[in-house]
PDB file of C-alpha atoms in Angstrom:
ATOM      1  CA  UNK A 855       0.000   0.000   0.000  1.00  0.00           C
ATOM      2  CA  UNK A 856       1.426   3.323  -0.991  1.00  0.00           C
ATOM      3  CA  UNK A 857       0.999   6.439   0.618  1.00  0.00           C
ATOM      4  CA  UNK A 858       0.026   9.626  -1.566  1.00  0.00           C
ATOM      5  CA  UNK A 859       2.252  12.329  -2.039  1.00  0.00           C
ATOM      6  CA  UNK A 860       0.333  15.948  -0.988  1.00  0.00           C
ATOM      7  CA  UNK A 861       0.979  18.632  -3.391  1.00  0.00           C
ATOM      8  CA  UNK A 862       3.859  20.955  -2.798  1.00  0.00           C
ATOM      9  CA  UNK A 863       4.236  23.863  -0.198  1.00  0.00           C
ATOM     10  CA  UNK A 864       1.605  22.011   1.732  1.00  0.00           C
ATOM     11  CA  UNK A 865       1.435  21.107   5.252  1.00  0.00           C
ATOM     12  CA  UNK A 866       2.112  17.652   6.133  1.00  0.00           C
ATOM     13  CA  UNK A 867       0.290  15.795   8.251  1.00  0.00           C
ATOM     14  CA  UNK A 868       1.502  14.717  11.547  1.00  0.00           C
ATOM     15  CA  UNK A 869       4.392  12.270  11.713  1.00  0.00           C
ATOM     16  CA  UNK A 870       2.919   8.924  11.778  1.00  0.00           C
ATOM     17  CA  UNK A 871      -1.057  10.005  10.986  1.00  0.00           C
ATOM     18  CA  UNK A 872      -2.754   8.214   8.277  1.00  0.00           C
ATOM     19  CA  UNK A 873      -4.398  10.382   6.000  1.00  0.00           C
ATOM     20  CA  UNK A 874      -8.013   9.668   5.864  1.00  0.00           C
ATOM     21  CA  UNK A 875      -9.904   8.627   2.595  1.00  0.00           C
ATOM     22  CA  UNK A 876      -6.463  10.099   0.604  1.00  0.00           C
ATOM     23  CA  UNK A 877      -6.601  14.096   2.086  1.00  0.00           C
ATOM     24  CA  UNK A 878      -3.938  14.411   4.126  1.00  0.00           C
ATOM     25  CA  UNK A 879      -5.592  17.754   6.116  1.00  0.00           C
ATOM     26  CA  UNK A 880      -8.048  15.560   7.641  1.00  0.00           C
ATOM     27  CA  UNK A 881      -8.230  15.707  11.050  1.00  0.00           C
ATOM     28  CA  UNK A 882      -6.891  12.452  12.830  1.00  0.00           C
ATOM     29  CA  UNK A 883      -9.901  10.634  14.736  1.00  0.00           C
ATOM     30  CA  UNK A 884     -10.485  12.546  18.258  1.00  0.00           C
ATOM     31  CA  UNK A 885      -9.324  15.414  17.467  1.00  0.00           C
ATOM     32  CA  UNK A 886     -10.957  18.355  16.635  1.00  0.00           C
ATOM     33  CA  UNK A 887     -11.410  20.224  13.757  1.00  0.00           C
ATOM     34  CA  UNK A 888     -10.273  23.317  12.676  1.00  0.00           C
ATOM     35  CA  UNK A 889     -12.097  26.375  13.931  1.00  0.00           C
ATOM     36  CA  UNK A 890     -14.615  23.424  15.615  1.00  0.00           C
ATOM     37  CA  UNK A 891     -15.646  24.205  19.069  1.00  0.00           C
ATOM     38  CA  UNK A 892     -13.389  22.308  21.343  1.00  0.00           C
ATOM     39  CA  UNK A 893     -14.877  22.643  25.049  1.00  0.00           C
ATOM     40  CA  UNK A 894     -12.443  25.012  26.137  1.00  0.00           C
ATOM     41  CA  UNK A 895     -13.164  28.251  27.208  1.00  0.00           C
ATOM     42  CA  UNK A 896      -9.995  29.640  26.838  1.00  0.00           C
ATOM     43  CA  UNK A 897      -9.458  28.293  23.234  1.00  0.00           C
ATOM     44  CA  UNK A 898     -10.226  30.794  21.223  1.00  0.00           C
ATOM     45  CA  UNK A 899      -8.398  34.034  22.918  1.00  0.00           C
ATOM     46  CA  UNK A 900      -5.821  36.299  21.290  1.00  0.00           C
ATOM     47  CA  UNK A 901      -2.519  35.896  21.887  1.00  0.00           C
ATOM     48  CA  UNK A 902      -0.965  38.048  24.752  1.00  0.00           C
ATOM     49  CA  UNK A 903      -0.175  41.022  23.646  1.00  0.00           C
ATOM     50  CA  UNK A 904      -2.623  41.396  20.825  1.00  0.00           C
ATOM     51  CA  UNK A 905      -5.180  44.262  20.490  1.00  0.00           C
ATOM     52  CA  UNK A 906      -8.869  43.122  19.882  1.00  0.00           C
ATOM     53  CA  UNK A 907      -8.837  43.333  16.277  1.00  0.00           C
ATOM     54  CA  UNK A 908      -5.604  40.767  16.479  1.00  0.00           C
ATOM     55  CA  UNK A 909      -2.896  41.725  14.705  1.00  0.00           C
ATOM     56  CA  UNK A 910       0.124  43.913  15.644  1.00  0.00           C
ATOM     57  CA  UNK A 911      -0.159  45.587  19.473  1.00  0.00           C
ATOM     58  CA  UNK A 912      -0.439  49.486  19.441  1.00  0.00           C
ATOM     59  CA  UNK A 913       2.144  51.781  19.003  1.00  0.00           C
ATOM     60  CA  UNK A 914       3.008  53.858  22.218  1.00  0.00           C
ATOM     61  CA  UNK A 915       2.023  57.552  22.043  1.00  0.00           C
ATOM     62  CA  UNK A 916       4.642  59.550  20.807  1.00  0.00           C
ATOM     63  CA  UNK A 917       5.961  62.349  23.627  1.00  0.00           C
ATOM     64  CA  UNK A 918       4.402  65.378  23.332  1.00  0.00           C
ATOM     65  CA  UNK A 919       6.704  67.825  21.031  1.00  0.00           C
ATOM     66  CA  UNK A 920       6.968  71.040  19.897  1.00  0.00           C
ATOM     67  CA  UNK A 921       5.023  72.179  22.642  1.00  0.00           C
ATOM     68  CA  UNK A 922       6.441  76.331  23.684  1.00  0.00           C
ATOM     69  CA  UNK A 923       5.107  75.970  27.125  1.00  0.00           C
ATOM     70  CA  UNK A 924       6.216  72.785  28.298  1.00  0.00           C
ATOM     71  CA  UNK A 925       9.872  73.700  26.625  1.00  0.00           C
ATOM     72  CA  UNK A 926       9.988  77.195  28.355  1.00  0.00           C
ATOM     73  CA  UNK A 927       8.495  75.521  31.732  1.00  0.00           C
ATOM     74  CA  UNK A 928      11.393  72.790  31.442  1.00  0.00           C
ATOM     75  CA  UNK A 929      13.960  75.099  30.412  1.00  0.00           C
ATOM     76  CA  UNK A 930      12.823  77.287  33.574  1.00  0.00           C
ATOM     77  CA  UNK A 931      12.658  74.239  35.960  1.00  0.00           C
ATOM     78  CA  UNK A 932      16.826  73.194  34.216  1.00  0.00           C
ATOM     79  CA  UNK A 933      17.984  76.746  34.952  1.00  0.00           C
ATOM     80  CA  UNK A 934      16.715  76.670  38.867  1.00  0.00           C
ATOM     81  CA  UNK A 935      18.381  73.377  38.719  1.00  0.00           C
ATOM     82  CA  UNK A 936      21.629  73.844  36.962  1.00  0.00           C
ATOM     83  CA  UNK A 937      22.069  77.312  38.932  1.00  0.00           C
ATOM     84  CA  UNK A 938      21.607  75.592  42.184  1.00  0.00           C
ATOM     85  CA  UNK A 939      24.323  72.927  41.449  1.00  0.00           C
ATOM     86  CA  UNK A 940      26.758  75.370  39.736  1.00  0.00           C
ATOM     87  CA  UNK A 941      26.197  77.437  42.878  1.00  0.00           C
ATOM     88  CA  UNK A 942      27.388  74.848  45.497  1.00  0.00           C
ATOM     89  CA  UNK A 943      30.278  73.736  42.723  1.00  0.00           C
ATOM     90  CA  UNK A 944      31.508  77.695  43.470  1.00  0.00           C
ATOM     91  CA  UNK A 945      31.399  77.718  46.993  1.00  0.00           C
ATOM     92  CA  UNK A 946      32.526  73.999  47.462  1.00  0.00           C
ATOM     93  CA  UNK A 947      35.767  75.068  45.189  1.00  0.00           C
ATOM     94  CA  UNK A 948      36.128  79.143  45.542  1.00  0.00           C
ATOM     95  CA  UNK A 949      36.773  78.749  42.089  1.00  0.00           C
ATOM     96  CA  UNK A 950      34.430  79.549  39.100  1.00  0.00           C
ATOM     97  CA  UNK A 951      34.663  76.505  36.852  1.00  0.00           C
ATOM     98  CA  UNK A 952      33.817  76.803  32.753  1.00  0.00           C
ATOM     99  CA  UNK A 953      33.119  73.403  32.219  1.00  0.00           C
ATOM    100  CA  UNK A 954      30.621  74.367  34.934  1.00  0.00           C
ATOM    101  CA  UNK A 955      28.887  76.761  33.102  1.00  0.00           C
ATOM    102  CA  UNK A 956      28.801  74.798  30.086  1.00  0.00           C
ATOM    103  CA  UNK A 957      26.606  72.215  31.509  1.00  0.00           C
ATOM    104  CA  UNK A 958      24.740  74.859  32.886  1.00  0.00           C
ATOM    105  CA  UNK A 959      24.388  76.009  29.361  1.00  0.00           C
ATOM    106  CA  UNK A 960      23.601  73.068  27.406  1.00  0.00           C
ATOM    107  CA  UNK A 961      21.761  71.237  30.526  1.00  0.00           C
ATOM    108  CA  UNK A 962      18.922  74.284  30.255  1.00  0.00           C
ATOM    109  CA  UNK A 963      18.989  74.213  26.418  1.00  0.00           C
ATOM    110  CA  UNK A 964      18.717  70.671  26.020  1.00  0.00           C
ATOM    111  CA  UNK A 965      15.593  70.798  28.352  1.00  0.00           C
ATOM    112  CA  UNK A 966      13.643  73.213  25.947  1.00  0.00           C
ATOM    113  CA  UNK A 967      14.310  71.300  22.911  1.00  0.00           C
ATOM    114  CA  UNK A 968      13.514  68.288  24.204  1.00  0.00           C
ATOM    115  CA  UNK A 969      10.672  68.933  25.909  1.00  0.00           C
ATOM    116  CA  UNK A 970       9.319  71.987  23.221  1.00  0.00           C
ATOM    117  CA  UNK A 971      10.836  71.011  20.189  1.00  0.00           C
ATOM    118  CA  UNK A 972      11.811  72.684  17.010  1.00  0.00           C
ATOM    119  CA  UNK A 973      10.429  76.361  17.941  1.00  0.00           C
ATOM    120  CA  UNK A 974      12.322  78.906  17.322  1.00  0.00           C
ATOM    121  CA  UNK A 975      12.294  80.745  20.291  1.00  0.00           C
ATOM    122  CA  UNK A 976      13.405  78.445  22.468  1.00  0.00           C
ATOM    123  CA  UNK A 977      16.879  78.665  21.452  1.00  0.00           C
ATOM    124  CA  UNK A 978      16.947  81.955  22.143  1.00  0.00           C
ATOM    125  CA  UNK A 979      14.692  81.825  25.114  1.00  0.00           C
ATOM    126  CA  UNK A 980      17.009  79.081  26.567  1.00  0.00           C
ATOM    127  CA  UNK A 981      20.399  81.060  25.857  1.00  0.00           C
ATOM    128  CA  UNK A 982      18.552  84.301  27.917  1.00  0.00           C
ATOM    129  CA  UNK A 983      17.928  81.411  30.925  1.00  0.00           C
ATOM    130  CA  UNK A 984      21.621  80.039  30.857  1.00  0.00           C
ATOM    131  CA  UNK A 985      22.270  83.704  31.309  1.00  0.00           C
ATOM    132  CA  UNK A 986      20.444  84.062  33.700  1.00  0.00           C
ATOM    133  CA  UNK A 987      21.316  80.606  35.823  1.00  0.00           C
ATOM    134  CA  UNK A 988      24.784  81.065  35.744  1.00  0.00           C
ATOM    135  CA  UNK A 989      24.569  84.741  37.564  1.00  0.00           C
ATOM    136  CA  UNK A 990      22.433  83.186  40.378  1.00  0.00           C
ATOM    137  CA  UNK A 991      24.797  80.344  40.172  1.00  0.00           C
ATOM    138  CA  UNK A 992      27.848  82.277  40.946  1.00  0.00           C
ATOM    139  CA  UNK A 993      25.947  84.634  43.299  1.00  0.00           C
ATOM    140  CA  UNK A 994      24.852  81.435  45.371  1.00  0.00           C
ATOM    141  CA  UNK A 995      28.084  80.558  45.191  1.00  0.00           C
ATOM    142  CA  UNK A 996      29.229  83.751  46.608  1.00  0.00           C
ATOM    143  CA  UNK A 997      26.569  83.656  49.330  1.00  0.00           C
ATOM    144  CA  UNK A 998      28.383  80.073  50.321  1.00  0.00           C
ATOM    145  CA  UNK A 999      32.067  81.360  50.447  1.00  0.00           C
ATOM    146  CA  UNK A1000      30.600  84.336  52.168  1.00  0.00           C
ATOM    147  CA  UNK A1001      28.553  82.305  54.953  1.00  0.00           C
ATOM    148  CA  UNK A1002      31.849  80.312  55.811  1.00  0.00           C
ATOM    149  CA  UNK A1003      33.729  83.947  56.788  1.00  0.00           C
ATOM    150  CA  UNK A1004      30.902  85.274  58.256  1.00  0.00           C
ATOM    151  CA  UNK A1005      28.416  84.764  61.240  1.00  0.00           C
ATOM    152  CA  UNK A1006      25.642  84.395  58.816  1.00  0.00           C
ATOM    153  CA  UNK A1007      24.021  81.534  56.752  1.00  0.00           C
ATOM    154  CA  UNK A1008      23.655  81.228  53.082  1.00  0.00           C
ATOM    155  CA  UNK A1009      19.776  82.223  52.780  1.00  0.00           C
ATOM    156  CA  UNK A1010      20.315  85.711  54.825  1.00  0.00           C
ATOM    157  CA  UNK A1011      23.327  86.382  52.700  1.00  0.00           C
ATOM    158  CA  UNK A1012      21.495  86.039  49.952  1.00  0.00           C
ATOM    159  CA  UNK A1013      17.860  87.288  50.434  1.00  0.00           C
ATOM    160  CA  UNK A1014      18.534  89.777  53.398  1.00  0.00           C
ATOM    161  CA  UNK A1015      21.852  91.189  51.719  1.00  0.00           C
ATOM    162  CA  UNK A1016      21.522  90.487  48.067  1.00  0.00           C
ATOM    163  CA  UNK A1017      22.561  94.238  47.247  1.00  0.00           C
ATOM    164  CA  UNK A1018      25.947  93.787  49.784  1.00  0.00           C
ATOM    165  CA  UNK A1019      26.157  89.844  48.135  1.00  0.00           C
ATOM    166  CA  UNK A1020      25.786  91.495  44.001  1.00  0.00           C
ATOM    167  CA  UNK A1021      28.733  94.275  45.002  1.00  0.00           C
ATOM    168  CA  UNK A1022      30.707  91.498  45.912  1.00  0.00           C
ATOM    169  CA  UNK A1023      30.300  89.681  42.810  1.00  0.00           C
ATOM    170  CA  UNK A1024      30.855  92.928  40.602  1.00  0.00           C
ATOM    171  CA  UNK A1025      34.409  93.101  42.963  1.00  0.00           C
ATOM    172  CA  UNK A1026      35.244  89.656  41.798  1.00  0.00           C
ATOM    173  CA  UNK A1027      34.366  89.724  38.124  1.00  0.00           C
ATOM    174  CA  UNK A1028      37.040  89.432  35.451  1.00  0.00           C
ATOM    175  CA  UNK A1029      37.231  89.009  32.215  1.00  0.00           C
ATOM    176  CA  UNK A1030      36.927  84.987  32.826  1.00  0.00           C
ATOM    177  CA  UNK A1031      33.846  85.599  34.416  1.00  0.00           C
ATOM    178  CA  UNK A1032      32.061  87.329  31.408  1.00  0.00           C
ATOM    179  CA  UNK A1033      33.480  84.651  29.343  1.00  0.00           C
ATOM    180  CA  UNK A1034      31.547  82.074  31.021  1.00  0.00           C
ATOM    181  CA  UNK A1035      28.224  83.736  30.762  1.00  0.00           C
ATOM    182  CA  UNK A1036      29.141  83.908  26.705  1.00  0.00           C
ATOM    183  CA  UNK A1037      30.038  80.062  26.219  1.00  0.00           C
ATOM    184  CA  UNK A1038      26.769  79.466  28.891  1.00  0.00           C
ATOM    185  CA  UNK A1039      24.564  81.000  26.451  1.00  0.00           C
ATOM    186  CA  UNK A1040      26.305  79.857  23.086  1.00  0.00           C
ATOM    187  CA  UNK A1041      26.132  75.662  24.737  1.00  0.00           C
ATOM    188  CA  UNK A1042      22.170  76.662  25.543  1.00  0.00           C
ATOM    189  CA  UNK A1043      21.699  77.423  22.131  1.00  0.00           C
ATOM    190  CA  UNK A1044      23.769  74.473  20.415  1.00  0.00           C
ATOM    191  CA  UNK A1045      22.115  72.128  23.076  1.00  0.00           C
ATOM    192  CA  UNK A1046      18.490  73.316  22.082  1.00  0.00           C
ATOM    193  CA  UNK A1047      19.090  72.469  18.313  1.00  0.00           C
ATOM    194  CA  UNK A1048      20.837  69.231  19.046  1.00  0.00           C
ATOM    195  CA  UNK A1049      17.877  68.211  21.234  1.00  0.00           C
ATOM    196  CA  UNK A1050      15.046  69.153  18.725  1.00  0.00           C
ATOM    197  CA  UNK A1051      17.091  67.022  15.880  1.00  0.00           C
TER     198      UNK A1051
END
């Protein structure tokens, strides 16, 4: 007794089944068939994973871009952020440090163009912040160095006696200084574009 051949590109049957009455996608005896239903309540669920439909799962939301107030709101939150940490780097060293205000820069620009995206404001906006972060930077850092000479603490220095703490800063400004408030503001604006690519 021979056994017929199925077509090409065809499924085989199991190893071992028989087909029955020569088509080889018969089911085998107790078992089900195809799309039949089987008893089991479980049987005919979608795959884990799977939306309802079947198919492929669904995408995940794409972040919110491009968006001016979230990017000036993160940009705002950076500065605070970068200005407080650039601050305790100053009085921790009693040395102004440019790689410092670099990060300041690009930390506050990066921020907006993550967060807001390709606007064109925000580069500019986030240059004026980096600015703006690394003066209260170094004046919080001045307020530090200050506290440690004198029977004050850091927050009196520098709410009570910000006019005494800003002559202090104008006394200790160089050239160097200025520099870093011109690389702060050029890395905010580099660090906005790169972020919004």
């Amino acid at each position: 007794m021979s056994t017929p051949v199925p077509p090409p590109n065809q499924p085989q049957p199991p190893y071992g089944a028989q087909p029955q009455d020569g088509n080889p996608y018969a089911a085998q005896p107790g078992q089900p068939q195809p799309g039949a239903p089987t008893g089991n309540p479980f049987g005919g669920q979608q795959p884990v994973g799977a939306p309802f439909g079947g198919g492929a799962p669904f995408a995940p939301v794409a972040p919110a871009r491009d968006n001016i107030g979230l990017g000036i709101l993160a940009a705002v939150v950076a500065a605070v952020v970068a200005a407080a940490i650039y601050g305790a780097i100053i009085g921790a060293t009693k040395h102004e440090i440019g790689y410092a205000a670099v990060g300041v820069g690009f930390v506050v620009g990066f921020a907006a163009g993550k967060v807001g995206g390709r606007n064109p404001v925000l580069p500019v906006l986030s240059a004026v912040l980096s600015l703006v972060a690394v003066y209260f930077g170094q004046l919080l850092g001045e307020a530090i160095i200050g506290s440690k000479e004198l029977p004050v603490t850091v927050s009196e220095l520098f709410f009570d006696h910000f006019s005494l703490l800003n002559e202090a800063w104008k006394a200790d400004s160089d050239f160097i200084t200025y520099l870093f408030f011109v690389i702060a503001a050029v890395a905010a604006f580099s660090g906005t574009k790169k972020a919004a690519d």
